[in-house]
Tab-separated table of C-alpha atoms in Angstrom:
chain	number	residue	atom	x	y	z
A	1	UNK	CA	0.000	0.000	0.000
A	2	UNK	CA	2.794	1.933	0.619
A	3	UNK	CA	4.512	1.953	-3.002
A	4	UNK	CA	0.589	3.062	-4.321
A	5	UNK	CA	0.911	5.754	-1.690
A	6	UNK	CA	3.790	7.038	-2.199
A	7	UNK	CA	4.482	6.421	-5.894
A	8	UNK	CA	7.986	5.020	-5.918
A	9	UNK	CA	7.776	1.592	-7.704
A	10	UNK	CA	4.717	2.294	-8.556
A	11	UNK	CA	2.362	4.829	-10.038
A	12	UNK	CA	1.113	6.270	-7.448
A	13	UNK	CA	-2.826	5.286	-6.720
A	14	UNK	CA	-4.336	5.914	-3.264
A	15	UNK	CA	-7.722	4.061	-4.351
A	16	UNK	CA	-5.182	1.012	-4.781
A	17	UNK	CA	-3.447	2.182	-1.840
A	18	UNK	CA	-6.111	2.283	0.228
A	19	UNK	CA	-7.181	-1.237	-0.515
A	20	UNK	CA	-4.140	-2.603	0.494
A	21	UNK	CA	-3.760	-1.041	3.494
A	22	UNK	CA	-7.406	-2.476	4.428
A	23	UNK	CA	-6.221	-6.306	3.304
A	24	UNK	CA	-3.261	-5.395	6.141
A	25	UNK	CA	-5.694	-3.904	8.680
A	26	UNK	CA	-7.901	-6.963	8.486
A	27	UNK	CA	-5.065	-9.192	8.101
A	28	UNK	CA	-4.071	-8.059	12.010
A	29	UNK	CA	-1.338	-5.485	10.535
A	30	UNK	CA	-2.511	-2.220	12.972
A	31	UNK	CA	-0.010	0.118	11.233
A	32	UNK	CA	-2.115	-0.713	8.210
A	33	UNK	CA	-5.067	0.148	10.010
A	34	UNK	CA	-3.416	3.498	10.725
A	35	UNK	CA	-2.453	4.310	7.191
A	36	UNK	CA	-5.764	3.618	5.634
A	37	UNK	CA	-7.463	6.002	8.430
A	38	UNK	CA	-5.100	8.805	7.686
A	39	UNK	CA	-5.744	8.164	3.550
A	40	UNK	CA	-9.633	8.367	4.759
A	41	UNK	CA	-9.627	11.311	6.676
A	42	UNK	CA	-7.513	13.443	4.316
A	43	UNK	CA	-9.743	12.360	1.481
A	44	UNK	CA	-7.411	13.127	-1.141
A	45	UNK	CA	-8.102	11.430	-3.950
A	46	UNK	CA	-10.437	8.986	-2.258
A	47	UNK	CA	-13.791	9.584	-0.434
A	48	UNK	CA	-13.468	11.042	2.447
A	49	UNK	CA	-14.970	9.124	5.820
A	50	UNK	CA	-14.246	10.530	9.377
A	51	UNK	CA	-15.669	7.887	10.733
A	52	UNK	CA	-14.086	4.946	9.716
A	53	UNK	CA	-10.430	6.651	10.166
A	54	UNK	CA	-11.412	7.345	13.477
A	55	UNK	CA	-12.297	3.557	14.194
A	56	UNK	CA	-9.334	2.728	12.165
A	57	UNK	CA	-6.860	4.919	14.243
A	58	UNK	CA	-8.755	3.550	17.480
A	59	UNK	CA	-7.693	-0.262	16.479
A	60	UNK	CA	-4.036	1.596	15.465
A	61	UNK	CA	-3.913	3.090	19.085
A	62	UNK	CA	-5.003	0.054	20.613
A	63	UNK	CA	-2.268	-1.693	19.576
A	64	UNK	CA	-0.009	0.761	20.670
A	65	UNK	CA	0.802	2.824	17.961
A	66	UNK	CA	1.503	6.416	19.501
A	67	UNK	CA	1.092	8.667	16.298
A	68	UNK	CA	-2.076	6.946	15.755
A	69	UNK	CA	-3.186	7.759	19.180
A	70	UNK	CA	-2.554	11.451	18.361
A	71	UNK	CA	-4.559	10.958	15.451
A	72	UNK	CA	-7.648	9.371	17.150
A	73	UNK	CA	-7.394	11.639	19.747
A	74	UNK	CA	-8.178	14.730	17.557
A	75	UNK	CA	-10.846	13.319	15.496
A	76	UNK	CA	-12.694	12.183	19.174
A	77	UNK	CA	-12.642	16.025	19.807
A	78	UNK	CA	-13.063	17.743	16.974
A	79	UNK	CA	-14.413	21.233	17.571
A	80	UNK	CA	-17.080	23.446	16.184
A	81	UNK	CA	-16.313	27.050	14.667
A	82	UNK	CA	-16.303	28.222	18.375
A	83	UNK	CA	-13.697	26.077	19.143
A	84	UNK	CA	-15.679	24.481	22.206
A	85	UNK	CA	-15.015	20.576	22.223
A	86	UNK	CA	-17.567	18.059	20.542
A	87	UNK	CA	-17.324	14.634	20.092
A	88	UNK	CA	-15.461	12.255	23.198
A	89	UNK	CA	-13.607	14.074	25.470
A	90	UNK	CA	-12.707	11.836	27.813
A	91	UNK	CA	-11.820	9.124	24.941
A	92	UNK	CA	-9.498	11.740	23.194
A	93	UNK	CA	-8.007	12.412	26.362
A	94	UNK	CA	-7.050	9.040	27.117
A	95	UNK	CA	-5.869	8.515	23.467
A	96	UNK	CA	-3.213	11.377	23.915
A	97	UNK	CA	-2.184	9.771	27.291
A	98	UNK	CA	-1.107	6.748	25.315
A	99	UNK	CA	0.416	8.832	22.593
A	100	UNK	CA	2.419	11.193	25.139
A	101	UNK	CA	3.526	8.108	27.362
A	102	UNK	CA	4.753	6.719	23.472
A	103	UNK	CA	6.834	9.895	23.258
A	104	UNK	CA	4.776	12.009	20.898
A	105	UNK	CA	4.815	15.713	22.709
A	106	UNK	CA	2.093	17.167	20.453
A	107	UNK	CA	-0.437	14.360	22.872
A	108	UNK	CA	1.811	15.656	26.404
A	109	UNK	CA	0.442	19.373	24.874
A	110	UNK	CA	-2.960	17.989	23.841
A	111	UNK	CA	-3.394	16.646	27.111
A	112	UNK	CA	-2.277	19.522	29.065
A	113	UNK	CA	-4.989	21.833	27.466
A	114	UNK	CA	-7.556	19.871	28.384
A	115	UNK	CA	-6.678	19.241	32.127
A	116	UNK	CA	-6.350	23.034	32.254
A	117	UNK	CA	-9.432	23.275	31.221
A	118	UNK	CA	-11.013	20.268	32.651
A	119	UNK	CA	-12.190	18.514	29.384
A	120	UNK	CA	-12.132	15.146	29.052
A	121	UNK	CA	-10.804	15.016	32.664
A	122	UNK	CA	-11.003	17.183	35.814
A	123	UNK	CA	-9.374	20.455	35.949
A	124	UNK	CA	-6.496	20.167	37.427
A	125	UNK	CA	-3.450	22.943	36.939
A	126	UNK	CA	-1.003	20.742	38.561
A	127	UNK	CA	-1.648	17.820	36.385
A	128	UNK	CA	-1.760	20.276	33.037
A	129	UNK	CA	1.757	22.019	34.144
A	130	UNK	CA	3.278	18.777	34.177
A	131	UNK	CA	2.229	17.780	31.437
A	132	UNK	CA	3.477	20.914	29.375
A	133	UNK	CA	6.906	20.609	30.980
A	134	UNK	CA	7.035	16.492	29.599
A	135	UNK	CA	5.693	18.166	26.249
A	136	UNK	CA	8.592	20.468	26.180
A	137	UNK	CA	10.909	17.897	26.979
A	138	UNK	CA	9.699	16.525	23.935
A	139	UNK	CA	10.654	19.084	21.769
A	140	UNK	CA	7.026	21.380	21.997
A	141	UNK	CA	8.304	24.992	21.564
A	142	UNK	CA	4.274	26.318	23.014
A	143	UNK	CA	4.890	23.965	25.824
A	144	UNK	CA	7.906	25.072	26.563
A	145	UNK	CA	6.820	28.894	26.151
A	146	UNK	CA	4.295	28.229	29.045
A	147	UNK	CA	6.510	26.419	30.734
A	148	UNK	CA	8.890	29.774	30.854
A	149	UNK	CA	5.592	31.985	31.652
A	150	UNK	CA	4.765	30.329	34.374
A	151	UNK	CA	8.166	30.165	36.408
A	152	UNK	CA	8.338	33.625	35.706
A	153	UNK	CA	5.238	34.279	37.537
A	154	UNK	CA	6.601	32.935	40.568
């Protein structure tokens, strides 16, 4: 599916693509699973469908698959034009825990917001701070920005 994707040995075809990343997904192959969802939500080239990359990139997470977890995680939430959280909360939050515990400091910043707002979770400042200092670790230039704004407060 791969080759199809990315057109190396291969013209490149993401209809074709797409198929064989769904013979690996219900083959067992979860990184499969993860590349079809992110061919489905993007839509290009193929019909888009939301919800099947977001069940995709749940089986992807499930099996452990951190930037998959990110993935899920913002497709729970999605967010109207007001930017006030729809969808899961509390699912997306717990898919960015697995993704930040896998390394992936985008999810340690994802995470963070929400405790400091209490969505998805309780509010909980102490629990958001550290959060944005492991997403900083991590390489997050925000997190680490807030990070710096808040020692300077004290």
């Amino acid at each position: 599916g791969q080759l199809f994707q990315d057109g190396k040995l291969a013209r490149r075809d993401l209809r074709k693509a797409v198929e064989l990343f769904n013979e690996g997904c219900t083959g067992g192959n979860a990184a499969a699973c993860g590349r079809q969802a992110a061919l489905l939500e993007a839509g290009e080239e193929i019909p888009r469908d939301q919800p099947k990359a977001r069940r995709l990139y749940g089986v992807a997470c499930e099996a452990g698959l951190a930037a998959d977890c990110l993935a899920w995680g913002r497709l729970l939430l999605k967010r109207d034009a007001d930017f006030q959280f729809m969808g899961d909360p509390a699912r997306a939050f717990e898919a960015f825990h697995k993704a930040c515990e896998g390394g992936v400091a985008q999810a340690c910043f994802e995470q963070a917001e929400m405790a400091a707002v209490g969505h998805g979770t309780a509010r909980d400042a102490i629990k958001a701070m550290a959060l944005y200092r492991k997403a900083c670790e991590g390489g997050h230039a925000g997190a680490c920005e807030i990070v710096r704004k808040s020692e300077r407060r004290k």
